Coordinates of C-alpha atoms and ligand atoms in Angstrom, one line a residue:
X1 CA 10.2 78.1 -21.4
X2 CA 10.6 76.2 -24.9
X3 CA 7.0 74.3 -25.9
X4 CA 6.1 72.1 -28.2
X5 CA 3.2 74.4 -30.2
X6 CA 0.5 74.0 -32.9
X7 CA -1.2 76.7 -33.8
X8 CA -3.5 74.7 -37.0
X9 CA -4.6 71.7 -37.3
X10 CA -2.6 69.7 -40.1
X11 CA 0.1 67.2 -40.7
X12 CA 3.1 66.7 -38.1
X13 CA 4.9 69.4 -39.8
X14 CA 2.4 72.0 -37.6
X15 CA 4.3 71.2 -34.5
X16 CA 7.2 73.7 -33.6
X17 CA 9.3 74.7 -30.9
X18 CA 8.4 78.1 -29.1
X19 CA 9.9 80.0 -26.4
X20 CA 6.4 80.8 -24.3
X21 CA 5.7 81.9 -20.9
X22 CA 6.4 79.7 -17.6
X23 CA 3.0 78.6 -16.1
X24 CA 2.7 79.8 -12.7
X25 CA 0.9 77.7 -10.0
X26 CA -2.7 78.8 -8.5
X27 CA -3.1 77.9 -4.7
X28 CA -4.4 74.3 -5.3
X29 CA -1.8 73.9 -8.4
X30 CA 1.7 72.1 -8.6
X31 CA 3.8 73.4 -10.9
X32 CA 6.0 70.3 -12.9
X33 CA 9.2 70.4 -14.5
X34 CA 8.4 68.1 -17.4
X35 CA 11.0 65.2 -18.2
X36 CA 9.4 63.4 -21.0
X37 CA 5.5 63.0 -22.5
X38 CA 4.0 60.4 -24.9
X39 CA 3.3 60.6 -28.3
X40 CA 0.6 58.8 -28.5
X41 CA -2.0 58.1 -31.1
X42 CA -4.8 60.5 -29.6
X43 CA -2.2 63.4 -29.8
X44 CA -2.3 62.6 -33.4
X45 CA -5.3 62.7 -33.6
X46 CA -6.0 65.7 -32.0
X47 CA -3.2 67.2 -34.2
X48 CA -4.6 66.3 -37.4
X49 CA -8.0 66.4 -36.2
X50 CA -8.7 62.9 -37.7
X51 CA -10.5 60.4 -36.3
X52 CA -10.7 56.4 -36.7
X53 CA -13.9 56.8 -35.0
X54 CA -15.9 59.5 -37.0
X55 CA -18.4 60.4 -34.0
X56 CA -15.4 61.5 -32.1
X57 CA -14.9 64.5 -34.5
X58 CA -18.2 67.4 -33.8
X59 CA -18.2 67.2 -29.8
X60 CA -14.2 67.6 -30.0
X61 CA -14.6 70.2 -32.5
X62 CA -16.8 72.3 -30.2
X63 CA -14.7 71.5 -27.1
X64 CA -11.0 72.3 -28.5
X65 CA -11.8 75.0 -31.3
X66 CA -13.6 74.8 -34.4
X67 CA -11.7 77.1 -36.7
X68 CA -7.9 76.7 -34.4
X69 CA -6.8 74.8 -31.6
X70 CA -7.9 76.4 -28.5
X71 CA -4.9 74.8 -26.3
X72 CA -1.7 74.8 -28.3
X73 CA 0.3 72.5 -26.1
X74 CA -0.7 68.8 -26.6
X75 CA 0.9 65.9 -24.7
X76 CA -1.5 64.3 -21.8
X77 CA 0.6 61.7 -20.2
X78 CA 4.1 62.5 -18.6
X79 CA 6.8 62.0 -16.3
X80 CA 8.8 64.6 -14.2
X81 CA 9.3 66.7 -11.1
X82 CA 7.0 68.9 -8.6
X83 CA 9.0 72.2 -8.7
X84 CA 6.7 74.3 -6.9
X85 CA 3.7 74.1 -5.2
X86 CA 0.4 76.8 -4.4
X87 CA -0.8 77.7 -0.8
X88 CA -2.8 74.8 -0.2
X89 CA -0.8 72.1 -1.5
X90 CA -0.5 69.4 0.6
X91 CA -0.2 66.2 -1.0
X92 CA 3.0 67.1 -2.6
X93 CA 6.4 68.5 -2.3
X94 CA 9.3 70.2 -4.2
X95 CA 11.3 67.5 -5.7
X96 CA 8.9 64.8 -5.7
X97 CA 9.4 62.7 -8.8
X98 CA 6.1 61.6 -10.6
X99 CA 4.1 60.4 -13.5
X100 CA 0.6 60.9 -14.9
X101 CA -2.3 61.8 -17.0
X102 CA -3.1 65.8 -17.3
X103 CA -5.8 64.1 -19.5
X104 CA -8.1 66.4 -21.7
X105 CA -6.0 69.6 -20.2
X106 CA -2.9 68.7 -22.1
X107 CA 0.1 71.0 -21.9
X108 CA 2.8 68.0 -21.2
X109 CA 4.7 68.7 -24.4
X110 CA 6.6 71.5 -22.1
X111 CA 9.1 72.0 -20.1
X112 CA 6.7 73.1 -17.2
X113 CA 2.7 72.7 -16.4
X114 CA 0.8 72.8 -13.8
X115 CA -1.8 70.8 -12.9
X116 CA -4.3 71.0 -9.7
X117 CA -3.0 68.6 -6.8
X118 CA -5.8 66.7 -7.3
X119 CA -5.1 65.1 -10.8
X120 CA -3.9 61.7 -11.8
X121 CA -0.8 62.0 -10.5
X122 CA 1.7 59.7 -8.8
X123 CA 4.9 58.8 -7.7
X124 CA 7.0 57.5 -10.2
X125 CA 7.8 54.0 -10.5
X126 CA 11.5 53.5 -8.7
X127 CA 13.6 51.2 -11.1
X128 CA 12.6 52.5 -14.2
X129 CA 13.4 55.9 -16.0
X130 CA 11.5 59.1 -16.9
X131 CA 11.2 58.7 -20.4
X132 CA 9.7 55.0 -19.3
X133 CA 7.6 56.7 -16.8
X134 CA 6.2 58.9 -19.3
X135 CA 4.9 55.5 -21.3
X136 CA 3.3 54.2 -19.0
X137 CA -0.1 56.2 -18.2
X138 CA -2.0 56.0 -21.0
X139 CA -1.7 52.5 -22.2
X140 CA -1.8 51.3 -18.4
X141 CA -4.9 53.3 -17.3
X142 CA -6.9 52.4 -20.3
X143 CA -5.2 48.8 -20.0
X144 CA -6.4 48.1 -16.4
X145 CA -9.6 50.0 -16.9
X146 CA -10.8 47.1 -19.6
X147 CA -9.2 44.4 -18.2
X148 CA -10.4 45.0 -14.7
X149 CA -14.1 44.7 -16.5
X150 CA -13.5 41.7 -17.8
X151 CA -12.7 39.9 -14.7
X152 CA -10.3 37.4 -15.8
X153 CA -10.1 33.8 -14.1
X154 CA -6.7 31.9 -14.2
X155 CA -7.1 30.1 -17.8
X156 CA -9.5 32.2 -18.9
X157 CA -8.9 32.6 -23.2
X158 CA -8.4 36.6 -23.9
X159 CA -7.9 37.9 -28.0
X160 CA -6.1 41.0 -27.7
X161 CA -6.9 43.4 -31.1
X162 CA -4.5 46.2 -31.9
X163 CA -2.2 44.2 -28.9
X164 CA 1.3 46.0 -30.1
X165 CA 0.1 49.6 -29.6
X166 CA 0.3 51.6 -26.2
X167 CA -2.6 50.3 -24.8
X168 CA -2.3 46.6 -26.1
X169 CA 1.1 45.9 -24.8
X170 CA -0.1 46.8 -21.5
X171 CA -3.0 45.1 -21.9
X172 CA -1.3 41.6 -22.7
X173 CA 1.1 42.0 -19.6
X174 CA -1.7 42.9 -17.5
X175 CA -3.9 39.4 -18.9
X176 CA -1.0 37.3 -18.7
X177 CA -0.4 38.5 -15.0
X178 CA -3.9 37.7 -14.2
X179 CA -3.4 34.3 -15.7
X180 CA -5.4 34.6 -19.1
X181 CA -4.2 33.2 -22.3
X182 CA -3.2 35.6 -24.6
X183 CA -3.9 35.9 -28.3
X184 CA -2.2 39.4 -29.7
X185 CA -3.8 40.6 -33.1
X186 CA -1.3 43.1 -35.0
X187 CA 1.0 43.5 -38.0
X188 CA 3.5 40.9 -38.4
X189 CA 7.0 43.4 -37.4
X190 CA 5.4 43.2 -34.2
X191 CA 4.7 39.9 -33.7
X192 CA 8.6 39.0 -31.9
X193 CA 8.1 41.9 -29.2
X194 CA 4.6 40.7 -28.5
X195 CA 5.6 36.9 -27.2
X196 CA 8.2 38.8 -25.3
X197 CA 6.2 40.4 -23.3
X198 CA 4.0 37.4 -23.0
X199 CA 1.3 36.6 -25.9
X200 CA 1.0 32.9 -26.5
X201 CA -0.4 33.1 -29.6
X202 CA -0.1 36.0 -32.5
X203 CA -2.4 36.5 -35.4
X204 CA -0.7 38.7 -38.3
X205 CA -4.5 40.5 -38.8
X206 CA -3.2 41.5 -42.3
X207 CA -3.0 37.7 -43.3
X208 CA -5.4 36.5 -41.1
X209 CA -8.9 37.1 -40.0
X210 CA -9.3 36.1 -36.3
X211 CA -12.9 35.7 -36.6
X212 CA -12.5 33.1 -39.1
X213 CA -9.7 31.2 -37.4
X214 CA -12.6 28.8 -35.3
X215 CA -10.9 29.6 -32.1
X216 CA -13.7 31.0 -29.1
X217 CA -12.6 33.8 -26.4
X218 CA -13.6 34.0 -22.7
X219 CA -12.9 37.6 -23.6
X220 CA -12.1 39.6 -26.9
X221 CA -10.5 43.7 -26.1
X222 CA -10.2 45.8 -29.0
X223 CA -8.5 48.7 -29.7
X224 CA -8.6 48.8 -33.4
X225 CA -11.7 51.1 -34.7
X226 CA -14.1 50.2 -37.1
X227 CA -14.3 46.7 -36.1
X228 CA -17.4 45.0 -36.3
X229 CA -19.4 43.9 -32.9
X230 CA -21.0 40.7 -34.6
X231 CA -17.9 39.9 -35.6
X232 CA -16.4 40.3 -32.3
X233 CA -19.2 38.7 -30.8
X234 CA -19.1 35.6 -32.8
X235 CA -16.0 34.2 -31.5
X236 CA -17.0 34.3 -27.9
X237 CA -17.9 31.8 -25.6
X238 CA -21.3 31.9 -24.3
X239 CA -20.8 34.2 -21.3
X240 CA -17.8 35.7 -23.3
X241 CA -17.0 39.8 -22.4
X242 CA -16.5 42.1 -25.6
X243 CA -14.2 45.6 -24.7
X244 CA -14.3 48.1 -27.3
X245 CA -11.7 51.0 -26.8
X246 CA -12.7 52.7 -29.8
X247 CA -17.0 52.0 -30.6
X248 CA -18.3 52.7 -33.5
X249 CA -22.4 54.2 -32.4
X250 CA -23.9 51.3 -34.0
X251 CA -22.2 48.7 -31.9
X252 CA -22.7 51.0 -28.4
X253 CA -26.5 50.5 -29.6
X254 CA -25.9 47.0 -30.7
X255 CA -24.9 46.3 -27.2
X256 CA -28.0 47.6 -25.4
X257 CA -29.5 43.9 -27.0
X258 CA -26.4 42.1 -26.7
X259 CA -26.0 43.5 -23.1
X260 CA -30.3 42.6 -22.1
X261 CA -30.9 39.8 -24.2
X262 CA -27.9 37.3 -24.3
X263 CA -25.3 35.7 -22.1
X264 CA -22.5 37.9 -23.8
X265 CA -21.3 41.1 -22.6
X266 CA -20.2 44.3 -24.2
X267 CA -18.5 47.3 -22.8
X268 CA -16.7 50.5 -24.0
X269 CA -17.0 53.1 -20.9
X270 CA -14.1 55.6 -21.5
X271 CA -11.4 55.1 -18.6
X272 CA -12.0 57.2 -15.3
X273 CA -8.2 57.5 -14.7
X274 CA -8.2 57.7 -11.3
X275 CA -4.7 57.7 -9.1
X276 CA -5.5 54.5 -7.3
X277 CA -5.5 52.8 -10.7
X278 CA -1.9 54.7 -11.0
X279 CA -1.1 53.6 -7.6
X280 CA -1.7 50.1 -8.4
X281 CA 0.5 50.5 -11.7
X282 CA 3.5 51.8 -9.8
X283 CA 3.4 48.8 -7.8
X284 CA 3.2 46.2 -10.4
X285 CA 5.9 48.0 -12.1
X286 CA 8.0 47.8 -9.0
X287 CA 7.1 44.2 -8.1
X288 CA 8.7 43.5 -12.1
X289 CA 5.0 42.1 -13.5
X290 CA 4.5 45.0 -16.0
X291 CA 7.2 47.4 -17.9
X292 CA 6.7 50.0 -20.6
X293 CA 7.6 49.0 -24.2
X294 CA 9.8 52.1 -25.6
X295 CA 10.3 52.1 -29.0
X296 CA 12.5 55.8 -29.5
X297 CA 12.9 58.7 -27.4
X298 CA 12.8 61.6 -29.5
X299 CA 14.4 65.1 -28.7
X300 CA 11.5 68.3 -28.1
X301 CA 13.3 69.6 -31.4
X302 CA 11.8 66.2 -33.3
X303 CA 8.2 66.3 -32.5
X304 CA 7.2 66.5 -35.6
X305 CA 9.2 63.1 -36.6
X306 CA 8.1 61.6 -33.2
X307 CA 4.1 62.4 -34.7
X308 CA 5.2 60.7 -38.3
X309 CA 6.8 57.7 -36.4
X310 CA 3.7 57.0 -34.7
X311 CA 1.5 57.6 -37.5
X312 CA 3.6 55.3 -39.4
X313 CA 3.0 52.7 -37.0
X314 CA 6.8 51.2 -37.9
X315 CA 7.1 51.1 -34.0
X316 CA 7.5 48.3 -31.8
X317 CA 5.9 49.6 -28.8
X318 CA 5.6 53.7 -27.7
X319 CA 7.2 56.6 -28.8
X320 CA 8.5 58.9 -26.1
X321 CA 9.4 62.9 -26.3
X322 CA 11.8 63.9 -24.0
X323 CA 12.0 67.8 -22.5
X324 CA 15.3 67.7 -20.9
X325 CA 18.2 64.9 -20.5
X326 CA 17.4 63.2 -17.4
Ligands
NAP1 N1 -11.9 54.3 -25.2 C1 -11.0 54.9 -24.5 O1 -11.1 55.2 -23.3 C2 -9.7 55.3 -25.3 C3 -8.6 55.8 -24.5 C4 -7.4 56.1 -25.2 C5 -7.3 55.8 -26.5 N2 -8.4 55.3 -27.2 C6 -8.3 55.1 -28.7 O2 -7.8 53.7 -28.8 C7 -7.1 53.6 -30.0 C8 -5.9 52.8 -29.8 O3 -5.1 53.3 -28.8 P1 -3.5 53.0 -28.8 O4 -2.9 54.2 -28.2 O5 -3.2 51.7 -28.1 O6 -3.1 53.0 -30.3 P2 -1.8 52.5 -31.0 O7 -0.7 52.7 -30.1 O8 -1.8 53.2 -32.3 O9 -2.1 50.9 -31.3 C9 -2.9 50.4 -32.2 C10 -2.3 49.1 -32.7 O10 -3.3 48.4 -33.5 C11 -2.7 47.9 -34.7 N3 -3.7 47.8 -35.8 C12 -4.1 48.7 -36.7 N4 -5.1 48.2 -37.4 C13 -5.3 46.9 -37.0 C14 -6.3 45.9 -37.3 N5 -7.2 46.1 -38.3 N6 -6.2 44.8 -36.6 C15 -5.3 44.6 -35.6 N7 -4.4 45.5 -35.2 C16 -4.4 46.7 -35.9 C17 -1.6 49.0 -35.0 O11 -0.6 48.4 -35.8 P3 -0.3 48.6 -37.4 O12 -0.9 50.0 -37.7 O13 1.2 48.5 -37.5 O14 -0.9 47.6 -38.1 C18 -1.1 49.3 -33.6 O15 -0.1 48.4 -33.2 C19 -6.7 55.1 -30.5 O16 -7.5 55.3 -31.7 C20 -7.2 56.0 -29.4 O17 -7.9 57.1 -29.8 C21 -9.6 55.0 -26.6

């Protein structure tokens, strides 16, 4: 089968097309005929092996190879088809179309994997396509994670930081859904897309600083790194919730007082990913109250510009690579 491979750890240009061999399913494994996978910003990262958040880098190190990548086949969110299944399968079938997260196993940028039955895995969504299926896990499932911490009330005030990135334009349908007000934080070329999909309000972060606009949050979610807590924290109301997606080790200490001694609440638990959470997804897709933003699809044989493209950040929305024409 024909992968997408890395062998070192370096710019885009380390990606390449290789003809390896076809997975083959253990007993408790489906084996997946991949459509399409993300490229997201944590394939990047694990690419390049640079971090916005600096802590990330020494336990990754040890976990994915210090001198060479230990798995060679990134991608961890994806769309396509069960084509076989081990002995004691039972949740799933040949043909059955589905979507997911093969999280830190990777191995979506393929045109097979297998994962065990048990993963995050779900039908996909009915009215929309692969390469939009493949969108939607890790910016939903890190979107509904936060959000469902924040516990939004109907009129509730919500500032959404890095909002026009795969996690942020999920995030912003999701609030809106649930009745918040939205205020999306980004670059200005995204600032159109973003009151499409439903922001009220936009703040251009590279002409304005949101913490000095006098404006006060119910809740303030962040996906941008190296933003300060105080900051954060200072335009919130009193009982105001903080979400950090990317914590710098100061502010997760920070919040042990933030989180024991005032009204105000911080959290930056990594997202569980469960299936239910997936399940949930697939229905709001179907009932029309979310959709995946797709910027470009790109071709297996244009990973590398698919990785530049989203490093680049001139993208309104996600960048998709596709493993077959579906
Ligand atoms: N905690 C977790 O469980 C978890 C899970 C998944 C991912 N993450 C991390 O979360 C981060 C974001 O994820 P993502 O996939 O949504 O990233 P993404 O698609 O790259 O989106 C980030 C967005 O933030 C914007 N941005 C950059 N600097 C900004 C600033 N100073 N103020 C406001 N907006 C800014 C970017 O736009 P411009 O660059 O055009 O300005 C971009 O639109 C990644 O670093 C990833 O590793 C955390």
């Amino acid at each position: 089968m024909r992968a997408i491979v890395y062998r070192k750890y370096g710019s885009p240009d380390v990606l390449h097309l290789e003809n390896v061999d076809k997975p083959v399913p253990e007993d408790n494994e489906i084996l997946i005929r991949v459509h399409a996978a993300e490229a997201t910003k944590s394939d990047c990262e694990m690419r390049s092996f640079k971090f916005a958040v600096k802590w990330f880098w020494l336990p990754l190190r040890l976990m994915f190879g210090v001198f060479r990548p230990k798995k060679t086949i990134l991608g961890g969110y994806f769309s396509g088809e069960v084509e076989a299944v081990g002995k004691g399968v039972t949740g799933f079938s040949n043909g059955d179309q589905i979507f997911g997260s093969a999280g830190f196993k990777f191995g979506a940028y393929a045109e097979y994997m297998c994962l065990p039955e048990n993963s995050t895995i779900a039908p996909k969504p009915s009215n929309i396509s692969f390469e939009e299926a493949a969108a939607v896990p890790l910016g939903a499932l890190n979107a509904i994670h936060f959000l469902n911490k924040a516990t939004i009330k109907r009129g509730d005030s919500i500032l959404i930081n890095g909002a026009g990135g795969s996690i942020g334009t999920f995030a912003v349908q999701i609030a809106k859904a649930q009745g918040a007000i939205v205020t999306a934080v980004d670059s200005s070329i995204k600032e159109e897309m973003l009151r499409q999909i439903g922001a009220d309000h936009f703040i251009d972060y590279k002409k304005q600083n949101f913490a000095k606009s006098g404006k006060t949050h119910d809740v303030l979610f962040s996906m941008v790194a190296g933003i300060s807590s105080s900051e954060c924290l200072s335009v919130l109301k009193p009982d105001g919730r903080l979400l950090l997606a990317n914590p710098r080790i100061v502010d997760m200490l920070r919040s042990l007082i933030t989180n024991n001694f005032s009204t105000k609440n911080v959290d930056f638990a990594f997202a569980g990913e469960t299936r239910q959470e997936l399940l949930e997804l697939k229905t709001m897709i179907e009932d029309g109250i979310i959709h995946p933003v797709v910027d470009r699809v790109y071709p297996m044989e244009q990973a590398a510009e698919a990785h530049h493209t989203v490093e680049s950040e001139q993208r309104l929305g996600t960048i998709v690579i596709a493993m077959r024409n579906s």
